[in-house]
Short mmCIF file of C-alpha atoms in Angstrom, two decimals:
data_model
loop_
_atom_site.label_atom_id
_atom_site.label_comp_id
_atom_site.label_asym_id
_atom_site.label_seq_id
_atom_site.Cartn_x
_atom_site.Cartn_y
_atom_site.Cartn_z
CA MET Z 125 128.49 -167.12 78.71
CA ALA Z 126 129.40 -168.25 82.23
CA THR Z 127 128.13 -164.95 83.59
CA GLN Z 128 124.90 -165.25 81.68
CA ASN Z 129 124.41 -168.74 83.06
CA ILE Z 130 124.87 -167.44 86.60
CA ALA Z 131 122.36 -164.67 85.91
CA ALA Z 132 119.84 -167.21 84.60
CA THR Z 133 120.47 -169.45 87.62
CA ILE Z 134 119.66 -166.55 89.96
CA SER Z 135 116.47 -165.81 88.04
CA GLY Z 136 115.55 -169.48 88.21
CA ALA Z 137 116.30 -169.63 91.95
CA ALA Z 138 113.54 -167.11 92.60
CA VAL Z 139 111.06 -169.55 91.06
CA SER Z 140 112.50 -172.71 92.63
CA THR Z 141 112.67 -171.26 96.15
CA ASN Z 142 109.34 -169.43 95.77
CA SER Z 143 111.02 -166.12 96.60
CA SER Z 144 110.66 -162.65 95.23
CA PHE Z 145 113.47 -160.22 94.40
CA PRO Z 146 115.53 -158.86 95.95
CA THR Z 147 115.38 -161.48 98.74
CA VAL Z 148 116.65 -164.34 96.59
CA SER Z 149 119.61 -166.67 97.24
CA VAL Z 150 120.90 -169.48 95.05
CA PRO Z 151 121.12 -172.75 97.01
CA LEU Z 152 124.66 -174.18 96.86
CA PHE Z 153 125.82 -171.14 94.95
CA GLU Z 154 129.45 -172.25 95.13
CA ILE Z 155 128.79 -175.34 93.01
CA THR Z 156 127.62 -173.28 90.08
CA GLY Z 157 130.16 -170.57 90.76
CA TYR Z 158 133.09 -172.93 91.16
CA MET Z 159 132.45 -174.52 87.78
CA ALA Z 160 131.98 -171.17 86.11
CA ARG Z 161 135.18 -169.80 87.59
CA HIS Z 162 137.31 -172.73 86.53
CA GLU Z 163 135.84 -173.09 83.07
CA ALA Z 164 136.21 -169.42 82.15
CA SER Z 165 139.32 -168.48 84.18
CA ILE Z 166 137.26 -166.03 86.20
CA ARG Z 167 138.74 -164.76 89.45
CA MET Z 168 135.54 -163.78 91.20
CA ILE Z 169 131.80 -163.68 90.59
CA SER Z 170 129.45 -161.77 92.83
CA TYR Z 171 125.72 -161.18 92.77
CA THR Z 172 124.34 -157.83 93.82
CA PRO Z 173 120.54 -157.59 93.99
CA LEU Z 174 118.92 -154.27 93.12
CA VAL Z 175 117.43 -152.93 96.38
CA THR Z 176 115.26 -149.86 96.44
CA GLU Z 177 115.01 -147.56 99.41
CA GLN Z 178 111.62 -149.07 100.25
CA GLU Z 179 113.13 -152.59 100.28
CA ARG Z 180 116.16 -151.68 102.36
CA ILE Z 181 114.98 -152.77 105.80
CA GLU Z 182 113.59 -156.01 104.45
CA TRP Z 183 116.87 -156.73 102.66
CA GLN Z 184 119.09 -156.07 105.66
CA SER Z 185 117.00 -158.44 107.75
CA TYR Z 186 117.08 -161.10 105.02
CA ALA Z 187 120.87 -160.83 104.66
CA ASN Z 188 121.42 -161.36 108.39
CA ASP Z 189 119.14 -164.40 108.43
CA HIS Z 190 120.53 -166.12 105.33
CA ILE Z 191 124.27 -165.63 105.73
CA GLY Z 192 124.61 -169.41 106.00
CA TRP Z 193 125.44 -169.68 102.29
CA ILE Z 194 129.02 -168.71 103.17
CA GLU Z 195 129.41 -171.83 105.31
CA GLU Z 196 127.88 -173.93 102.54
CA SER Z 197 130.37 -172.56 100.06
CA ARG Z 198 133.33 -173.06 102.36
CA ALA Z 199 132.32 -176.63 103.06
CA PHE Z 200 132.13 -177.30 99.34
CA LEU Z 201 135.61 -175.85 98.80
CA VAL Z 202 137.01 -177.89 101.70
CA GLY Z 203 135.60 -180.96 100.00
CA LYS Z 204 137.35 -179.82 96.84
CA GLN Z 205 140.56 -179.43 98.88
CA ASP Z 206 140.58 -175.79 97.93
CA THR Z 207 141.60 -174.90 101.47
CA ALA Z 208 142.94 -171.50 100.65
CA LYS Z 209 139.44 -170.39 99.84
CA GLY Z 210 137.54 -172.74 102.09
CA THR Z 211 138.54 -171.91 105.60
CA ASN Z 212 135.80 -173.46 107.65
CA SER Z 213 134.85 -171.15 110.41
CA ASN Z 214 131.68 -170.56 112.32
CA ASN Z 215 132.73 -167.05 113.11
CA ILE Z 216 130.87 -165.35 110.28
CA SER Z 217 129.87 -161.80 110.82
CA VAL Z 218 128.54 -159.31 108.35
CA ARG Z 219 127.53 -155.70 108.66
CA PRO Z 220 123.80 -155.59 109.30
CA PHE Z 221 123.30 -152.66 106.99
CA ILE Z 222 124.18 -151.61 103.44
CA TRP Z 223 127.37 -149.65 103.58
CA GLN Z 224 129.87 -147.84 101.37
CA HIS Z 225 132.98 -145.65 101.53
CA ASP Z 226 132.73 -141.94 101.78
CA GLY Z 227 135.06 -139.57 100.02
CA THR Z 228 137.80 -140.07 102.64
CA GLY Z 229 137.72 -143.88 102.61
CA SER Z 230 135.70 -144.24 105.82
CA GLU Z 231 132.87 -146.74 105.92
CA ILE Z 232 129.40 -145.28 106.25
CA ALA Z 233 125.86 -146.53 105.87
CA ALA Z 234 124.70 -146.06 102.32
CA TYR Z 235 121.84 -143.65 101.76
CA PRO Z 236 119.69 -143.11 99.75
CA GLY Z 237 118.83 -145.95 97.39
CA PRO Z 238 118.72 -147.66 95.09
CA TYR Z 239 121.50 -150.00 96.20
CA LEU Z 240 123.46 -152.91 94.81
CA PRO Z 241 124.68 -154.68 97.99
CA VAL Z 242 127.15 -157.50 97.56
CA TRP Z 243 125.46 -160.77 98.39
CA GLN Z 244 126.58 -164.17 97.13
CA THR Z 245 130.11 -164.41 95.82
CA THR Z 246 132.34 -167.12 94.54
CA PRO Z 247 134.80 -167.78 96.03
CA PRO Z 248 133.25 -166.95 99.39
CA PRO Z 249 135.05 -164.04 101.05
CA ALA Z 250 137.49 -164.91 103.79
CA ALA Z 251 136.35 -161.79 105.64
CA PRO Z 252 132.63 -161.46 104.91
CA ASP Z 253 132.27 -158.21 106.84
CA LEU Z 254 134.55 -156.54 104.28
CA PHE Z 255 132.36 -157.44 101.33
CA ILE Z 256 128.82 -158.47 102.21
CA ASN Z 257 126.32 -155.62 101.94
CA PHE Z 258 128.87 -153.27 100.38
CA ASN Z 259 126.93 -151.00 98.02
CA MET Z 260 128.54 -151.57 94.63
CA LEU Z 261 126.50 -148.78 93.13
CA SER Z 262 128.72 -146.37 95.08
CA VAL Z 263 131.69 -147.45 92.95
CA PRO Z 264 131.86 -145.02 90.02
CA TYR Z 265 132.59 -147.54 87.30
CA VAL Z 266 129.80 -149.85 88.48
CA TYR Z 267 127.41 -146.93 88.41
CA ASP Z 268 128.49 -146.15 84.83
CA LEU Z 269 128.08 -149.77 83.76
CA PHE Z 270 124.66 -149.99 85.34
CA ARG Z 271 123.60 -146.79 83.61
CA THR Z 272 124.90 -148.14 80.30
CA ILE Z 273 122.88 -151.32 80.72
CA VAL Z 274 119.76 -149.38 81.56
CA VAL Z 275 120.18 -147.03 78.60
CA THR Z 276 120.89 -149.94 76.29
CA ARG Z 277 117.79 -151.67 77.57
CA GLY Z 278 115.87 -148.53 76.65
CA LYS Z 279 116.98 -149.04 73.09
CA CYS Z 280 115.66 -152.55 72.95
CA ASP Z 281 113.16 -151.66 70.27
CA ASP Z 282 116.06 -150.78 67.97
CA VAL Z 283 117.94 -154.02 68.60
CA MET R 220 117.89 -144.67 88.85
CA SER R 221 115.07 -146.98 89.75
CA SER R 222 112.56 -144.86 87.89
CA VAL R 223 114.80 -144.92 84.86
CA VAL R 224 114.83 -148.70 84.97
CA LYS R 225 111.10 -148.87 85.26
CA ASN R 226 110.50 -146.32 82.48
CA ASN R 227 112.79 -148.08 80.05
CA HIS R 228 111.36 -151.39 81.06
CA HIS R 229 107.85 -150.21 80.11
CA HIS R 230 109.23 -148.82 76.86
CA CYS R 231 110.59 -152.27 76.04
CA GLN R 232 107.43 -154.02 77.15
CA GLU R 233 105.57 -152.25 74.40
CA ASN R 234 108.10 -153.55 71.86
CA LYS R 235 108.44 -157.26 72.43
CA SER R 236 110.56 -157.64 69.36
CA LYS R 237 113.02 -160.20 70.59
CA PRO R 238 112.29 -163.28 72.69
CA GLY R 239 114.67 -164.67 75.29
CA PHE R 240 116.16 -163.27 78.45
CA LEU R 241 119.65 -162.34 77.27
CA PHE R 242 118.93 -159.76 74.65
CA VAL R 243 120.39 -157.03 76.87
CA GLU R 244 124.06 -157.79 77.08
CA GLY R 245 126.41 -156.69 79.77
CA ALA R 246 129.14 -154.08 79.88
CA LEU R 247 132.85 -154.00 80.65
CA SER R 248 134.60 -151.81 83.18
CA PRO R 249 137.89 -149.98 82.61
CA LEU R 250 141.16 -151.78 83.15
CA GLU R 251 142.24 -151.98 86.77
CA ASN R 252 144.75 -153.82 88.91
CA PHE R 253 142.56 -156.15 90.93
CA ALA R 254 145.41 -158.01 92.64
CA ALA R 255 144.78 -156.33 95.98
CA HIS R 256 141.07 -156.93 95.72
CA ILE R 257 141.54 -160.64 95.01
CA HIS R 258 144.10 -160.88 97.79
CA ALA R 259 141.66 -159.33 100.24
CA ILE R 260 138.91 -161.76 99.27
CA GLU R 261 141.12 -164.78 99.66
CA ASN R 262 143.12 -163.82 102.72
CA ALA R 263 140.71 -161.92 104.94
CA GLU R 264 142.77 -158.79 104.80
CA PRO R 265 141.42 -155.31 104.41
CA LEU R 266 141.87 -153.61 101.07
CA PRO R 267 145.17 -151.70 101.09
CA PRO R 268 145.10 -148.06 100.14
CA VAL R 269 145.14 -147.58 96.41
CA GLY R 270 148.63 -147.19 95.00
CA ASN R 271 150.34 -147.71 98.37
CA GLY R 272 150.16 -151.43 99.00
CA LEU R 273 152.89 -153.98 98.82
CA ILE R 274 150.55 -156.32 96.95
CA GLU R 275 149.85 -153.78 94.32
CA ALA R 276 153.54 -153.17 93.86
CA THR R 277 154.50 -156.80 93.46
CA ILE R 278 151.49 -158.37 91.83
CA GLN R 279 150.04 -156.87 88.77
CA GLU R 280 146.86 -158.46 87.61
CA GLN R 281 145.15 -156.14 85.21
CA GLY R 282 141.54 -157.11 84.89
CA SER R 283 138.09 -155.87 84.16
CA VAL R 284 134.65 -156.41 85.53
CA TYR R 285 131.95 -157.67 83.24
CA VAL R 286 128.50 -156.78 84.47
CA GLN R 287 125.48 -158.80 83.42
CA PRO R 288 121.92 -157.85 84.39
CA VAL R 289 119.72 -160.32 86.24
CA PHE R 290 116.10 -160.30 85.10
CA GLY R 291 113.04 -161.00 87.17
CA SER R 292 111.95 -163.82 84.89
CA VAL R 293 113.97 -166.46 83.14
CA THR R 294 111.71 -166.53 80.13
CA ASP R 295 110.50 -162.93 79.86
CA SER R 296 113.12 -160.69 78.33
CA THR R 297 111.12 -157.60 79.15
CA SER R 298 110.95 -158.27 82.88
CA ASP R 299 112.56 -155.94 85.42
CA ILE R 300 116.27 -155.83 86.06
CA THR R 301 116.53 -157.24 89.57
CA GLY R 302 120.26 -157.14 90.09
CA LEU R 303 123.68 -157.50 88.54
CA VAL R 304 126.22 -160.26 88.30
CA HIS R 305 129.79 -158.95 88.48
CA THR R 306 132.49 -161.10 86.91
CA LEU R 307 136.05 -160.16 87.69
CA PHE R 308 138.63 -161.62 85.36
CA ALA R 309 142.26 -161.04 84.49
CA TRP R 310 142.94 -160.41 80.82
CA GLN R 311 146.15 -162.37 80.75
CA HIS R 312 144.31 -165.62 81.40
CA PHE R 313 142.73 -165.25 77.97
CA MET R 314 146.20 -165.21 76.43
CA ASP R 315 147.59 -168.28 78.17
CA ASN R 316 148.06 -171.40 76.03
CA ILE R 317 146.18 -170.06 73.03
CA LEU R 318 149.18 -169.94 70.70
CA PRO R 319 151.23 -172.82 69.30
CA SER R 320 154.44 -173.63 71.13
CA ASP R 321 156.63 -172.03 68.46
CA ALA R 322 154.90 -168.69 68.78
CA GLN R 323 157.06 -167.38 71.59
CA GLY R 324 157.62 -163.71 72.06
CA VAL R 325 154.36 -162.30 70.78
CA TYR R 326 153.33 -158.92 72.08
CA VAL R 327 149.66 -158.41 72.84
CA VAL R 328 148.64 -154.83 73.48
CA LEU R 329 145.27 -154.57 75.19
CA LYS R 330 143.48 -151.35 74.30
CA ASN R 331 140.08 -150.01 75.22
CA THR R 332 137.87 -147.12 74.25
CA CYS R 333 138.39 -145.63 77.71
CA GLY R 334 141.92 -144.63 76.66
CA GLN R 335 143.80 -147.38 78.48
CA GLU R 336 146.53 -149.65 77.18
CA ALA R 337 148.38 -152.56 78.70
CA THR R 338 151.06 -154.76 77.16
CA TYR R 339 151.49 -158.49 77.61
CA LYS R 340 154.12 -160.78 76.20
CA VAL R 341 153.31 -164.37 75.40
CA MET R 342 156.35 -166.44 76.33
CA GLY R 343 157.21 -170.09 76.51
CA GLU R 344 157.78 -171.44 79.95
CA LYS R 345 159.00 -174.84 81.07
CA VAL R 346 156.81 -175.30 84.06
CA SER R 347 157.18 -178.78 85.43
CA LEU R 348 159.46 -181.73 85.58
CA SER R 349 156.99 -184.54 85.19
CA SER R 350 158.96 -187.32 86.80
CA LEU R 351 162.37 -187.94 88.24
CA TYR R 352 163.26 -191.35 89.63
CA CYS R 353 166.59 -192.46 91.04
CA GLY R 354 166.85 -196.13 92.03
CA LEU R 355 169.55 -197.83 94.11
CA TRP R 356 170.88 -200.04 91.34
CA SER R 357 169.86 -198.05 88.38
CA VAL R 358 169.37 -194.45 87.77
CA LYS R 359 166.40 -193.75 85.65
CA MET R 360 165.49 -190.24 84.73
CA ASN R 361 162.38 -189.46 82.81
CA ALA R 362 162.50 -185.78 82.50
CA SER R 363 159.89 -184.37 80.27
CA TYR R 364 158.97 -180.76 80.48
CA ARG R 365 155.55 -179.40 79.85
CA PHE R 366 155.98 -176.39 77.66
CA ASN R 367 153.35 -173.81 78.41
CA LEU R 368 152.89 -170.49 76.74
CA LYS R 369 152.15 -168.02 79.47
CA ALA R 370 151.26 -164.40 79.04
CA PHE R 371 153.26 -162.01 81.19
CA TYR R 372 152.07 -158.57 82.08
CA MET R 373 154.68 -156.01 81.08
CA GLY R 374 153.03 -152.81 82.17
CA LEU R 375 150.60 -150.13 81.25
CA GLY R 376 150.96 -148.49 77.85
CA ASP R 377 151.93 -149.78 74.46
CA LEU R 378 155.34 -151.37 75.03
CA HIS R 379 155.74 -153.45 71.88
CA GLU R 380 158.81 -153.12 69.66
CA ARG R 381 157.98 -150.31 67.26
CA HIS R 382 159.82 -151.67 64.26
CA TRP R 383 157.20 -154.42 63.97
CA ASP R 384 154.31 -151.99 63.53
CA HIS R 385 153.76 -153.06 59.94
CA LEU R 386 152.86 -156.59 61.08
CA GLU R 387 150.14 -155.51 63.50
CA HIS R 388 146.94 -157.54 63.71
CA ASP R 389 143.87 -156.24 65.52
CA PHE R 390 140.62 -157.68 66.66
CA VAL R 391 137.88 -156.25 68.80
CA VAL R 392 136.47 -158.11 71.79
CA SER R 393 132.89 -157.36 70.91
CA ASN R 394 131.09 -160.67 71.18
CA ILE R 395 130.18 -160.19 74.84
CA VAL R 396 128.59 -156.78 74.48
CA SER R 397 125.71 -155.71 72.30
CA GLU R 398 126.06 -153.26 69.43
CA ALA R 399 123.72 -150.91 71.22
CA SER R 400 125.87 -150.86 74.37
CA MET R 401 129.04 -150.32 72.33
CA GLU R 402 127.68 -146.95 71.30
CA GLU R 403 127.11 -145.87 74.89
CA ASP R 404 129.54 -144.13 77.19
CA GLY R 405 130.34 -145.51 80.61
CA HIS R 406 131.82 -148.80 79.56
CA CYS R 407 134.84 -149.83 77.59
CA VAL R 408 135.18 -151.76 74.35
CA TYR R 409 138.40 -153.75 74.29
CA SER R 410 140.61 -154.77 71.43
CA PHE R 411 143.79 -156.78 71.05
CA SER R 412 146.69 -155.57 68.92
CA ILE R 413 149.17 -158.35 68.27
CA TYR R 414 152.79 -157.77 67.23
CA PRO R 415 155.75 -160.06 66.65
CA SER R 416 159.06 -159.45 68.37
CA ASP R 417 162.76 -159.94 67.73
CA GLU R 418 162.55 -163.03 69.88
CA LEU R 419 159.88 -164.55 67.65
CA ARG R 420 161.99 -163.77 64.60
CA ASP R 421 164.94 -165.54 66.20
CA VAL R 422 162.81 -168.63 66.81
CA TRP R 423 162.04 -168.84 63.12
CA ARG R 424 165.51 -167.90 61.96
CA ALA R 425 167.20 -171.18 60.91
CA LEU R 426 170.46 -172.14 59.16
CA THR R 427 168.64 -173.99 56.39
CA PRO R 428 168.35 -171.02 53.99
CA LEU R 429 172.02 -170.22 54.56
CA PHE R 430 172.96 -173.83 53.92
CA PHE R 431 171.08 -173.97 50.64
CA SER R 432 172.45 -170.58 49.57
CA VAL R 433 176.03 -171.64 50.24
CA THR R 434 175.47 -174.97 48.47
CA ALA R 435 174.05 -173.27 45.39
CA ALA R 436 176.84 -170.69 45.38
CA GLY R 437 179.42 -173.46 45.78
CA ALA R 438 177.96 -175.37 42.84
CA PHE R 439 178.12 -172.28 40.65
CA PHE R 440 181.67 -171.62 41.79
CA LEU R 441 182.73 -175.18 40.99
CA ILE R 442 181.16 -174.99 37.53
CA ALA R 443 182.89 -171.67 36.89
CA ILE R 444 186.25 -173.05 37.98
CA THR R 445 185.76 -176.10 35.71
CA PHE R 446 184.95 -173.93 32.72
CA ILE R 447 187.89 -171.62 33.34
CA THR R 448 190.28 -174.58 33.71
CA TYR R 449 188.96 -176.21 30.54
CA ASP R 450 189.18 -172.96 28.64
CA ARG R 451 192.77 -172.41 29.68
CA TYR R 452 193.61 -176.00 28.79
CA VAL R 453 192.08 -175.61 25.29
CA ILE R 454 193.87 -172.32 24.75
CA ARG R 455 197.21 -173.84 25.75
CA ARG R 456 196.62 -176.83 23.50
CA ASN R 457 195.72 -174.59 20.58
CA GLU R 458 198.76 -172.48 21.15
CA LYS R 459 200.90 -175.61 21.25
CA MET R 460 199.33 -176.93 18.04
CA ILE R 461 199.74 -173.60 16.30
CA GLY R 462 203.35 -173.47 17.40
CA GLN R 463 203.93 -177.00 16.18
CA ALA R 464 202.26 -176.21 12.87
CA ALA R 465 204.37 -173.10 12.50
CA ARG R 466 207.53 -175.06 13.18
CA THR R 467 206.46 -177.80 10.76
CA ASN R 468 205.66 -175.23 8.12
CA LYS R 469 209.03 -173.65 8.69
CA ILE R 470 210.78 -176.98 8.28
CA VAL R 471 208.83 -177.79 5.13
CA ALA R 472 209.53 -174.31 3.83
CA SER R 473 213.20 -174.83 4.38
CA LEU R 474 213.20 -178.24 2.62
CA PHE R 475 210.99 -177.57 -0.40
CA PRO R 476 210.70 -174.69 -2.84
CA SER R 477 207.57 -172.67 -2.50
CA ASN R 478 205.84 -174.14 -5.56
CA VAL R 479 206.50 -177.71 -4.36
CA ARG R 480 205.31 -176.87 -0.90
CA ALA R 481 202.11 -175.37 -2.23
CA ARG R 482 201.38 -178.48 -4.28
CA LEU R 483 202.12 -180.77 -1.38
CA LEU R 484 199.69 -178.89 0.79
CA ALA R 485 197.04 -178.70 -1.92
CA GLU R 486 197.28 -182.42 -2.53
CA ASP R 487 197.07 -183.11 1.15
CA ASP R 488 193.97 -180.92 1.51
CA LYS R 489 192.28 -182.55 -1.43
CA GLU R 490 192.91 -185.97 -0.03
CA GLY R 491 191.65 -184.85 3.35
CA GLU R 492 188.35 -183.53 1.95
CA SER R 493 187.29 -186.20 -0.52
CA GLY R 494 189.44 -189.24 0.03
CA THR R 495 188.68 -189.56 3.73
CA GLN R 496 184.91 -189.23 3.22
CA THR R 497 184.90 -191.76 0.40
CA ARG R 498 186.92 -194.22 2.40
CA LEU R 499 184.65 -193.80 5.41
CA LYS R 500 181.57 -194.56 3.29
CA ASP R 501 183.26 -197.61 1.80
CA PHE R 502 184.40 -198.72 5.21
CA LEU R 503 180.85 -198.54 6.59
CA ALA R 504 179.31 -200.18 3.50
CA ASN R 505 181.76 -203.09 3.40
CA ASP R 506 181.86 -203.55 7.14
CA GLY R 507 185.60 -202.97 7.05
CA PRO R 508 188.33 -201.90 4.68
CA SER R 509 187.91 -203.20 1.15
CA LYS R 510 190.56 -205.12 -0.69
CA ALA R 511 190.96 -202.31 -3.18
CA ASP R 512 191.64 -199.90 -0.39
CA LEU R 513 194.29 -202.14 1.04
CA GLU R 514 196.00 -202.49 -2.32
CA LEU R 515 195.67 -198.82 -2.88
CA GLU R 516 197.41 -198.08 0.37
CA ASP R 517 200.23 -200.42 -0.53
CA ASN R 518 200.84 -198.97 -3.97
CA GLU R 519 199.97 -195.38 -3.20
CA ALA R 520 203.55 -194.25 -3.19
CA TYR R 521 203.92 -195.38 -6.79
CA LYS R 522 200.57 -194.24 -8.11
CA THR R 523 200.67 -190.61 -7.09
CA ARG R 524 201.66 -188.11 -9.62
CA PRO R 525 205.15 -186.77 -9.20
CA ILE R 526 205.48 -183.24 -8.06
CA ALA R 527 207.61 -181.76 -10.79
CA ASP R 528 207.88 -178.93 -13.27
CA LEU R 529 208.40 -179.36 -16.98
CA PHE R 530 211.58 -177.79 -18.29
CA PRO R 531 212.07 -178.47 -22.05
CA GLU R 532 215.65 -177.50 -21.73
CA CYS R 533 217.78 -177.72 -18.71
CA SER R 534 221.23 -178.46 -17.62
CA VAL R 535 222.03 -180.34 -14.51
CA ARG R 536 225.16 -179.57 -12.66
CA ILE R 537 226.06 -182.14 -10.18
CA LEU R 538 228.34 -181.12 -7.52
CA MET R 539 230.70 -183.92 -7.50
CA HIS R 540 232.14 -183.13 -4.20
CA GLU R 541 228.71 -183.78 -2.71
CA LEU R 542 228.51 -187.07 -4.50
CA LEU R 543 232.00 -187.89 -3.52
CA ALA R 544 231.17 -187.03 -0.03
CA ASN R 545 228.68 -189.83 -0.24
CA ARG R 546 230.88 -192.83 -0.11
CA SER R 547 228.21 -195.18 -1.28
CA GLY R 548 228.84 -196.29 -4.87
CA ARG R 549 225.23 -197.29 -5.13
CA SER R 550 224.17 -193.70 -4.79
CA ILE R 551 226.33 -192.56 -7.67
CA ALA R 552 225.00 -195.30 -9.91
CA TYR R 553 221.47 -194.46 -8.89
CA LEU R 554 222.03 -190.80 -9.72
CA TYR R 555 223.39 -191.60 -13.16
CA SER R 556 220.44 -193.84 -13.88
CA LEU R 557 218.10 -191.00 -13.04
CA LEU R 558 219.89 -188.59 -15.30
CA ALA R 559 219.86 -191.09 -18.16
CA LEU R 560 216.16 -191.66 -17.75
CA GLY R 561 215.54 -187.92 -17.79
CA PHE R 562 217.48 -187.33 -21.00
CA VAL R 563 215.93 -190.29 -22.76
CA CYS R 564 212.42 -188.93 -22.12
CA GLY R 565 213.45 -185.52 -23.44
CA TYR R 566 212.73 -183.61 -20.31
CA CYS R 567 214.30 -183.15 -16.98
CA ARG R 568 212.51 -184.91 -14.19
CA ILE R 569 213.81 -184.72 -10.72
CA HIS R 570 212.78 -187.23 -8.19
CA VAL R 571 215.48 -186.73 -5.75
CA LEU R 572 216.55 -183.35 -4.84
CA VAL R 573 220.19 -183.21 -4.33
CA GLU R 574 221.10 -179.76 -5.32
CA CYS R 575 220.19 -178.38 -8.65
CA GLN R 576 220.30 -175.12 -10.41
CA ARG R 577 218.01 -174.19 -13.24
CA THR R 578 219.51 -172.89 -16.40
#
């Protein structure tokens, strides 16, 4: 239920911020995420927008311009005295492109799409460059889950 | 992939059978140790190589990722999927503090349809000393422990104690995934198998049943001993009475001839059967012994019939030396008076047996 609430919040954020997917961010994401994590004993929640190959350039530019949500989240956690996860630092750097691991573990730019780049997470990552814009669709089990959801959605007339 | 999404989306748009935005549920990933992943998020460290990190060796936090689709519209359930929300959780958190405090030592085996198993043990743990205060003049200690039931990860595989298999309870974690997605490959359906343990049995094993069993057995033993003692006492008393009766009978037999003895006994029996009952009735009716009964008791010795045999002719030989042996002159006179009375009446009647011989 907590996850479904987060998903609905993201959908609602597109309306409230007058944005269109995939370039959508939830204002003060950590407030919603913090409550969800503590109520449901969840270790981590992350949002990965679905980015097509045509939307890739636009997304990478958007991610670079709106990385300020990490500072917002850290400030909220500092206020909550959750210092372990709220290190306040202005030195926030992310990779300016969607990336993934190749077969040997090296980091490469993801290609081709579609992509599921990691965007907003709770708690905010201590090292954003290790998580932000990582293509989750390159992880085999995430790919399988996404395929399952899509196939299940195809059976919606039977539900 | 994108075309697949769009095609299925259009397929669903034609069948707006179910309102709401959550009719497509999420899916669960296989079981995985996410300790290193969580550590990297929280501590700004790169992910260690799989299976070779110190974190992975020391911290085991088996978890799964639940993936929920994000739709383009909050209200339109047939809108496009615009992203995913990934929720990473550790299974053992769902087992903490869900059992009563006396349910220590319960095995929970987590199984999924992806062929994975992991075993947890729910244990009691005293986690905190709430307060401890030592004053200068007085020492006050208020030590109260909070007793939490924590689930501990034991390892991959089914590690429960096999001799408790017959008490297994299962339930499937199916409320977070749709029936349609459960039929699909690529995600895992989880179930819990719960088993007791020897430790749980020991918690419930008390001395009360033993106490009641011993008490009941002791009561039966005491009753048995009482009966045996009473039985032996009755037997001994009967044997004593029989012995006494035999001795009495022997004495009587030595004193009286057999025909006299028989009559004595017959008379005694007859009096015992009828006389006692009649007297008891009279006693109850008169609220005490009647005057007639009292007189009867006084004169009974003279009113009973003599025990004697009729001998039309007899001779009595008196052994004089016996009489002479009795130095009392009164006895000789008494004997002669008896003999005179007997001859006057024409028959021999013996009241006192001295020593006689029939002729």
